[in-house]
Amino acid sequence: MNFVTDFAREVDLSRLLGMHSTLGLLACMSDAPSYNLPIYLFGMWAYQDHQATGSMKLFTFMLAGSLVLDILYLIKHEWTWFALFTILSLALKPITILSSTQNLQIRGDPVDTSNWASNIPGVSAKPNNNSAYEEL
């Protein structure tokens, strides 16, 4: 695992996102998942916005979720040669996730997985206290 972390630290995230976008565009010629290309394009936009960390965090979480969905897609559907693009993109996703979390650390906002729901923009982990009763 240390080798993968070191490799993810040295690779350029913009090049990874470019490779993902190219593979996602080629995979769109088949019945491959259509959610990958918008996620990669959003990641390219989030990477270019060096001031904001919320969009980069959201991209990282969406990419991790799409990793699970890609595995389910490959299990469920028959394989064609277009599936090769999805498999290559799937193989790059762990490295891209590690690289984007390290990019977040460089920006000064590391991903804290202990309270993950509060780290996603637009999601509140605090309970809704619209009760008429007072807490003791």
Short mmCIF file of N, CA and C in Angstrom, two decimals:
data_model
loop_
_atom_site.label_atom_id
_atom_site.label_comp_id
_atom_site.label_asym_id
_atom_site.label_seq_id
_atom_site.Cartn_x
_atom_site.Cartn_y
_atom_site.Cartn_z
N MET A 1 0.83 -1.19 0.00
CA MET A 1 0.00 0.00 0.00
C MET A 1 0.87 1.25 0.00
N ASN A 2 2.02 1.17 0.59
CA ASN A 2 2.92 2.31 0.64
C ASN A 2 3.39 2.70 -0.77
N PHE A 3 3.59 1.68 -1.63
CA PHE A 3 3.99 1.95 -3.01
C PHE A 3 2.90 2.73 -3.75
N VAL A 4 1.65 2.34 -3.55
CA VAL A 4 0.53 3.02 -4.22
C VAL A 4 0.42 4.45 -3.73
N THR A 5 0.59 4.67 -2.42
CA THR A 5 0.53 6.02 -1.86
C THR A 5 1.65 6.89 -2.41
N ASP A 6 2.86 6.34 -2.49
CA ASP A 6 3.98 7.10 -3.04
C ASP A 6 3.76 7.42 -4.52
N PHE A 7 3.22 6.44 -5.25
CA PHE A 7 2.95 6.66 -6.67
C PHE A 7 1.88 7.73 -6.86
N ALA A 8 0.83 7.68 -6.02
CA ALA A 8 -0.25 8.67 -6.12
C ALA A 8 0.26 10.06 -5.76
N ARG A 9 1.25 10.15 -4.90
CA ARG A 9 1.80 11.45 -4.52
C ARG A 9 2.60 12.06 -5.67
N GLU A 10 3.25 11.22 -6.46
CA GLU A 10 4.12 11.72 -7.52
C GLU A 10 3.38 11.97 -8.84
N VAL A 11 2.24 11.35 -9.04
CA VAL A 11 1.53 11.50 -10.31
C VAL A 11 0.72 12.80 -10.30
N ASP A 12 0.58 13.40 -11.45
CA ASP A 12 -0.15 14.66 -11.58
C ASP A 12 -1.64 14.37 -11.68
N LEU A 13 -2.42 14.97 -10.81
CA LEU A 13 -3.86 14.72 -10.77
C LEU A 13 -4.55 15.18 -12.05
N SER A 14 -4.08 16.26 -12.64
CA SER A 14 -4.72 16.74 -13.88
C SER A 14 -4.53 15.74 -15.02
N ARG A 15 -3.39 15.07 -15.06
CA ARG A 15 -3.18 14.04 -16.09
C ARG A 15 -4.05 12.82 -15.84
N LEU A 16 -4.20 12.45 -14.57
CA LEU A 16 -5.10 11.34 -14.25
C LEU A 16 -6.53 11.67 -14.67
N LEU A 17 -6.96 12.88 -14.38
CA LEU A 17 -8.32 13.28 -14.76
C LEU A 17 -8.48 13.33 -16.27
N GLY A 18 -7.44 13.73 -16.97
CA GLY A 18 -7.48 13.72 -18.44
C GLY A 18 -7.59 12.31 -18.99
N MET A 19 -6.85 11.37 -18.39
CA MET A 19 -6.94 9.97 -18.82
C MET A 19 -8.33 9.41 -18.51
N HIS A 20 -8.86 9.71 -17.32
CA HIS A 20 -10.20 9.26 -16.97
C HIS A 20 -11.24 9.81 -17.94
N SER A 21 -11.13 11.09 -18.26
CA SER A 21 -12.10 11.71 -19.17
C SER A 21 -12.04 11.08 -20.56
N THR A 22 -10.84 10.79 -21.04
CA THR A 22 -10.70 10.14 -22.34
C THR A 22 -11.30 8.75 -22.31
N LEU A 23 -11.00 7.98 -21.27
CA LEU A 23 -11.56 6.64 -21.15
C LEU A 23 -13.08 6.68 -20.99
N GLY A 24 -13.57 7.65 -20.23
CA GLY A 24 -15.01 7.79 -20.06
C GLY A 24 -15.71 8.16 -21.35
N LEU A 25 -15.07 9.01 -22.16
CA LEU A 25 -15.64 9.39 -23.45
C LEU A 25 -15.67 8.20 -24.40
N LEU A 26 -14.61 7.41 -24.41
CA LEU A 26 -14.58 6.22 -25.26
C LEU A 26 -15.58 5.17 -24.79
N ALA A 27 -15.76 5.07 -23.48
CA ALA A 27 -16.70 4.08 -22.94
C ALA A 27 -18.14 4.47 -23.22
N CYS A 28 -18.40 5.75 -23.46
CA CYS A 28 -19.77 6.20 -23.75
C CYS A 28 -20.29 5.68 -25.08
N MET A 29 -19.42 5.11 -25.91
CA MET A 29 -19.87 4.55 -27.18
C MET A 29 -20.59 3.23 -27.00
N SER A 30 -20.58 2.71 -25.80
CA SER A 30 -21.26 1.45 -25.54
C SER A 30 -22.32 1.68 -24.47
N ASP A 31 -22.76 0.60 -23.86
CA ASP A 31 -23.75 0.72 -22.78
C ASP A 31 -23.08 0.86 -21.42
N ALA A 32 -21.85 1.35 -21.42
CA ALA A 32 -21.11 1.56 -20.17
C ALA A 32 -21.80 2.64 -19.34
N PRO A 33 -21.51 2.68 -18.05
CA PRO A 33 -22.15 3.68 -17.19
C PRO A 33 -21.92 5.10 -17.69
N SER A 34 -22.99 5.87 -17.73
CA SER A 34 -22.87 7.23 -18.25
C SER A 34 -22.54 8.24 -17.16
N TYR A 35 -22.49 7.81 -15.90
CA TYR A 35 -22.21 8.74 -14.81
C TYR A 35 -20.72 9.06 -14.68
N ASN A 36 -19.87 8.26 -15.26
CA ASN A 36 -18.43 8.47 -15.08
C ASN A 36 -17.93 9.75 -15.75
N LEU A 37 -18.33 10.00 -16.98
CA LEU A 37 -17.82 11.17 -17.69
C LEU A 37 -18.17 12.48 -16.98
N PRO A 38 -19.41 12.70 -16.53
CA PRO A 38 -19.68 13.94 -15.79
C PRO A 38 -18.88 14.06 -14.49
N ILE A 39 -18.63 12.93 -13.82
CA ILE A 39 -17.83 12.97 -12.59
C ILE A 39 -16.40 13.41 -12.91
N TYR A 40 -15.84 12.88 -13.99
CA TYR A 40 -14.47 13.25 -14.36
C TYR A 40 -14.38 14.72 -14.79
N LEU A 41 -15.38 15.18 -15.54
CA LEU A 41 -15.38 16.59 -15.95
C LEU A 41 -15.54 17.51 -14.74
N PHE A 42 -16.37 17.09 -13.78
CA PHE A 42 -16.50 17.86 -12.54
C PHE A 42 -15.17 17.87 -11.78
N GLY A 43 -14.47 16.74 -11.80
CA GLY A 43 -13.16 16.67 -11.14
C GLY A 43 -12.14 17.60 -11.78
N MET A 44 -12.19 17.72 -13.10
CA MET A 44 -11.28 18.65 -13.78
C MET A 44 -11.59 20.09 -13.37
N TRP A 45 -12.86 20.41 -13.25
CA TRP A 45 -13.24 21.76 -12.82
C TRP A 45 -12.83 21.99 -11.36
N ALA A 46 -13.07 20.99 -10.50
CA ALA A 46 -12.73 21.13 -9.08
C ALA A 46 -11.22 21.25 -8.89
N TYR A 47 -10.45 20.56 -9.70
CA TYR A 47 -8.99 20.64 -9.59
C TYR A 47 -8.49 22.03 -9.97
N GLN A 48 -9.11 22.65 -10.96
CA GLN A 48 -8.67 23.97 -11.42
C GLN A 48 -9.00 25.08 -10.43
N ASP A 49 -10.02 24.86 -9.59
CA ASP A 49 -10.41 25.87 -8.60
C ASP A 49 -9.56 25.65 -7.34
N HIS A 50 -8.40 26.28 -7.29
CA HIS A 50 -7.44 26.03 -6.21
C HIS A 50 -7.87 26.62 -4.87
N GLN A 51 -8.82 27.52 -4.87
CA GLN A 51 -9.26 28.17 -3.63
C GLN A 51 -10.23 27.30 -2.84
N ALA A 52 -11.13 26.63 -3.54
CA ALA A 52 -12.20 25.88 -2.87
C ALA A 52 -11.78 24.44 -2.61
N THR A 53 -12.11 23.97 -1.43
CA THR A 53 -11.83 22.57 -1.10
C THR A 53 -13.11 21.74 -1.09
N GLY A 54 -14.26 22.39 -0.95
CA GLY A 54 -15.52 21.65 -0.89
C GLY A 54 -15.81 20.90 -2.18
N SER A 55 -15.54 21.53 -3.32
CA SER A 55 -15.79 20.86 -4.59
C SER A 55 -14.83 19.69 -4.79
N MET A 56 -13.60 19.83 -4.34
CA MET A 56 -12.64 18.73 -4.47
C MET A 56 -13.02 17.57 -3.56
N LYS A 57 -13.53 17.90 -2.38
CA LYS A 57 -14.00 16.87 -1.46
C LYS A 57 -15.18 16.11 -2.05
N LEU A 58 -16.11 16.87 -2.62
CA LEU A 58 -17.29 16.26 -3.23
C LEU A 58 -16.88 15.35 -4.38
N PHE A 59 -15.92 15.78 -5.19
CA PHE A 59 -15.43 14.95 -6.28
C PHE A 59 -14.82 13.65 -5.74
N THR A 60 -14.04 13.75 -4.68
CA THR A 60 -13.41 12.56 -4.11
C THR A 60 -14.44 11.56 -3.63
N PHE A 61 -15.48 12.04 -2.95
CA PHE A 61 -16.53 11.14 -2.48
C PHE A 61 -17.34 10.55 -3.64
N MET A 62 -17.61 11.35 -4.66
CA MET A 62 -18.35 10.83 -5.82
C MET A 62 -17.52 9.80 -6.57
N LEU A 63 -16.22 10.02 -6.67
CA LEU A 63 -15.35 9.07 -7.35
C LEU A 63 -15.29 7.76 -6.59
N ALA A 64 -15.24 7.83 -5.26
CA ALA A 64 -15.23 6.60 -4.45
C ALA A 64 -16.55 5.85 -4.62
N GLY A 65 -17.66 6.56 -4.68
CA GLY A 65 -18.95 5.91 -4.90
C GLY A 65 -19.05 5.29 -6.27
N SER A 66 -18.49 5.96 -7.28
CA SER A 66 -18.54 5.41 -8.63
C SER A 66 -17.66 4.17 -8.77
N LEU A 67 -16.65 4.06 -7.93
CA LEU A 67 -15.81 2.86 -7.94
C LEU A 67 -16.65 1.63 -7.60
N VAL A 68 -17.48 1.75 -6.58
CA VAL A 68 -18.36 0.65 -6.19
C VAL A 68 -19.38 0.36 -7.29
N LEU A 69 -19.95 1.41 -7.87
CA LEU A 69 -20.93 1.22 -8.94
C LEU A 69 -20.32 0.58 -10.18
N ASP A 70 -19.07 0.91 -10.49
CA ASP A 70 -18.40 0.28 -11.63
C ASP A 70 -18.20 -1.21 -11.41
N ILE A 71 -17.84 -1.58 -10.20
CA ILE A 71 -17.66 -3.01 -9.89
C ILE A 71 -18.99 -3.74 -10.06
N LEU A 72 -20.07 -3.15 -9.56
CA LEU A 72 -21.39 -3.76 -9.72
C LEU A 72 -21.79 -3.84 -11.19
N TYR A 73 -21.46 -2.82 -11.96
CA TYR A 73 -21.77 -2.83 -13.39
C TYR A 73 -21.03 -3.97 -14.09
N LEU A 74 -19.74 -4.13 -13.79
CA LEU A 74 -18.96 -5.17 -14.46
C LEU A 74 -19.41 -6.57 -14.07
N ILE A 75 -19.93 -6.72 -12.86
CA ILE A 75 -20.45 -8.02 -12.43
C ILE A 75 -21.76 -8.33 -13.14
N LYS A 76 -22.61 -7.32 -13.29
CA LYS A 76 -23.96 -7.53 -13.81
C LYS A 76 -24.03 -7.66 -15.33
N HIS A 77 -23.23 -6.92 -16.06
CA HIS A 77 -23.35 -6.86 -17.52
C HIS A 77 -22.35 -7.78 -18.21
N GLU A 78 -22.70 -8.15 -19.44
CA GLU A 78 -21.77 -8.96 -20.22
C GLU A 78 -20.62 -8.08 -20.70
N TRP A 79 -19.49 -8.69 -20.91
CA TRP A 79 -18.29 -7.95 -21.27
C TRP A 79 -18.15 -7.86 -22.78
N THR A 80 -17.92 -6.67 -23.25
CA THR A 80 -17.55 -6.44 -24.63
C THR A 80 -16.17 -5.79 -24.62
N TRP A 81 -15.65 -5.49 -25.79
CA TRP A 81 -14.33 -4.87 -25.77
C TRP A 81 -14.41 -3.43 -25.29
N PHE A 82 -15.62 -2.83 -25.28
CA PHE A 82 -15.78 -1.50 -24.70
C PHE A 82 -15.64 -1.53 -23.18
N ALA A 83 -15.87 -2.70 -22.59
CA ALA A 83 -15.71 -2.82 -21.13
C ALA A 83 -14.26 -2.61 -20.72
N LEU A 84 -13.35 -2.76 -21.66
CA LEU A 84 -11.93 -2.54 -21.38
C LEU A 84 -11.69 -1.10 -20.91
N PHE A 85 -12.41 -0.13 -21.48
CA PHE A 85 -12.26 1.26 -21.06
C PHE A 85 -12.73 1.45 -19.62
N THR A 86 -13.82 0.78 -19.28
CA THR A 86 -14.33 0.86 -17.90
C THR A 86 -13.37 0.18 -16.94
N ILE A 87 -12.78 -0.93 -17.34
CA ILE A 87 -11.84 -1.65 -16.48
C ILE A 87 -10.57 -0.82 -16.27
N LEU A 88 -10.07 -0.20 -17.33
CA LEU A 88 -8.88 0.65 -17.19
C LEU A 88 -9.16 1.85 -16.28
N SER A 89 -10.33 2.44 -16.45
CA SER A 89 -10.69 3.57 -15.59
C SER A 89 -10.87 3.12 -14.15
N LEU A 90 -11.44 1.94 -13.97
CA LEU A 90 -11.62 1.38 -12.63
C LEU A 90 -10.27 1.12 -11.96
N ALA A 91 -9.29 0.67 -12.74
CA ALA A 91 -7.96 0.42 -12.19
C ALA A 91 -7.27 1.71 -11.76
N LEU A 92 -7.59 2.82 -12.43
CA LEU A 92 -6.97 4.11 -12.09
C LEU A 92 -7.67 4.82 -10.94
N LYS A 93 -8.90 4.43 -10.63
CA LYS A 93 -9.67 5.17 -9.62
C LYS A 93 -9.04 5.18 -8.23
N PRO A 94 -8.52 4.07 -7.70
CA PRO A 94 -7.89 4.16 -6.37
C PRO A 94 -6.71 5.13 -6.33
N ILE A 95 -5.92 5.15 -7.39
CA ILE A 95 -4.79 6.08 -7.45
C ILE A 95 -5.30 7.52 -7.52
N THR A 96 -6.38 7.74 -8.28
CA THR A 96 -6.96 9.08 -8.39
C THR A 96 -7.55 9.53 -7.07
N ILE A 97 -8.20 8.61 -6.35
CA ILE A 97 -8.77 8.95 -5.04
C ILE A 97 -7.66 9.34 -4.07
N LEU A 98 -6.58 8.56 -4.04
CA LEU A 98 -5.45 8.89 -3.17
C LEU A 98 -4.81 10.22 -3.57
N SER A 99 -4.68 10.44 -4.86
CA SER A 99 -4.08 11.69 -5.33
C SER A 99 -4.96 12.89 -5.00
N SER A 100 -6.27 12.73 -5.09
CA SER A 100 -7.15 13.87 -4.77
C SER A 100 -7.19 14.13 -3.27
N THR A 101 -7.09 13.09 -2.44
CA THR A 101 -7.02 13.34 -0.99
C THR A 101 -5.71 14.02 -0.62
N GLN A 102 -4.63 13.65 -1.29
CA GLN A 102 -3.37 14.34 -1.04
C GLN A 102 -3.41 15.78 -1.56
N ASN A 103 -4.14 16.01 -2.64
CA ASN A 103 -4.33 17.37 -3.13
C ASN A 103 -5.12 18.19 -2.12
N LEU A 104 -6.09 17.57 -1.47
CA LEU A 104 -6.84 18.27 -0.43
C LEU A 104 -5.93 18.61 0.75
N GLN A 105 -5.02 17.71 1.11
CA GLN A 105 -4.09 17.99 2.20
C GLN A 105 -3.17 19.15 1.84
N ILE A 106 -2.76 19.22 0.59
CA ILE A 106 -1.91 20.34 0.15
C ILE A 106 -2.69 21.65 0.24
N ARG A 107 -3.97 21.59 -0.08
CA ARG A 107 -4.81 22.79 -0.01
C ARG A 107 -5.15 23.16 1.43
N GLY A 108 -4.81 22.30 2.38
CA GLY A 108 -5.04 22.61 3.78
C GLY A 108 -6.33 22.07 4.35
N ASP A 109 -6.96 21.14 3.68
CA ASP A 109 -8.23 20.59 4.15
C ASP A 109 -8.22 19.08 3.95
N PRO A 110 -7.62 18.33 4.89
CA PRO A 110 -7.58 16.88 4.73
C PRO A 110 -8.96 16.26 4.90
N VAL A 111 -9.14 15.12 4.27
CA VAL A 111 -10.40 14.39 4.38
C VAL A 111 -10.38 13.63 5.70
N ASP A 112 -11.32 13.96 6.57
CA ASP A 112 -11.45 13.30 7.86
C ASP A 112 -12.58 12.29 7.75
N THR A 113 -12.25 11.00 7.79
CA THR A 113 -13.27 9.98 7.62
C THR A 113 -13.99 9.64 8.91
N SER A 114 -13.58 10.21 10.05
CA SER A 114 -14.26 9.88 11.30
C SER A 114 -15.65 10.49 11.36
N ASN A 115 -15.83 11.65 10.75
CA ASN A 115 -17.14 12.29 10.71
C ASN A 115 -17.41 12.69 9.27
N TRP A 116 -17.52 11.70 8.40
CA TRP A 116 -17.55 11.93 6.96
C TRP A 116 -18.76 12.71 6.49
N ALA A 117 -19.89 12.58 7.13
CA ALA A 117 -21.09 13.26 6.64
C ALA A 117 -20.99 14.77 6.78
N SER A 118 -20.26 15.24 7.77
CA SER A 118 -20.14 16.69 7.93
C SER A 118 -19.13 17.28 6.95
N ASN A 119 -18.33 16.42 6.30
CA ASN A 119 -17.34 16.90 5.35
C ASN A 119 -17.87 17.05 3.94
N ILE A 120 -19.06 16.51 3.67
CA ILE A 120 -19.62 16.61 2.33
C ILE A 120 -20.41 17.91 2.24
N PRO A 121 -20.11 18.74 1.27
CA PRO A 121 -20.84 20.00 1.15
C PRO A 121 -22.33 19.75 0.92
N GLY A 122 -23.16 20.47 1.66
CA GLY A 122 -24.60 20.34 1.50
C GLY A 122 -25.24 19.29 2.38
N VAL A 123 -24.43 18.52 3.11
CA VAL A 123 -24.95 17.48 3.99
C VAL A 123 -24.63 17.87 5.42
N SER A 124 -25.62 17.83 6.27
CA SER A 124 -25.42 18.17 7.67
C SER A 124 -25.52 16.91 8.51
N ALA A 125 -24.52 16.66 9.33
CA ALA A 125 -24.54 15.48 10.20
C ALA A 125 -25.25 15.77 11.51
N LYS A 126 -25.60 17.03 11.74
CA LYS A 126 -26.26 17.39 12.98
C LYS A 126 -27.74 17.03 12.89
N PRO A 127 -28.30 16.49 13.96
CA PRO A 127 -29.72 16.16 13.92
C PRO A 127 -30.57 17.42 13.88
N ASN A 128 -31.72 17.28 13.28
CA ASN A 128 -32.64 18.40 13.18
C ASN A 128 -33.39 18.54 14.49
N ASN A 129 -33.12 19.58 15.24
CA ASN A 129 -33.73 19.78 16.56
C ASN A 129 -34.90 20.74 16.46
N ASN A 130 -35.88 20.37 15.71
CA ASN A 130 -37.09 21.17 15.60
C ASN A 130 -38.14 20.64 16.56
N SER A 131 -37.71 20.27 17.72
CA SER A 131 -38.62 19.70 18.71
C SER A 131 -39.10 20.80 19.66
N ALA A 132 -40.28 20.59 20.19
CA ALA A 132 -40.83 21.54 21.16
C ALA A 132 -40.24 21.30 22.54
N TYR A 133 -39.52 20.20 22.71
CA TYR A 133 -38.95 19.86 24.01
C TYR A 133 -37.51 20.33 24.10
N GLU A 134 -37.11 20.72 25.27
CA GLU A 134 -35.77 21.20 25.52
C GLU A 134 -34.90 20.03 25.96
N GLU A 135 -33.66 19.97 25.45
CA GLU A 135 -32.75 18.92 25.87
C GLU A 135 -32.25 19.20 27.27
N LEU A 136 -32.10 18.14 28.06
CA LEU A 136 -31.61 18.29 29.43
C LEU A 136 -30.15 17.97 29.53
#
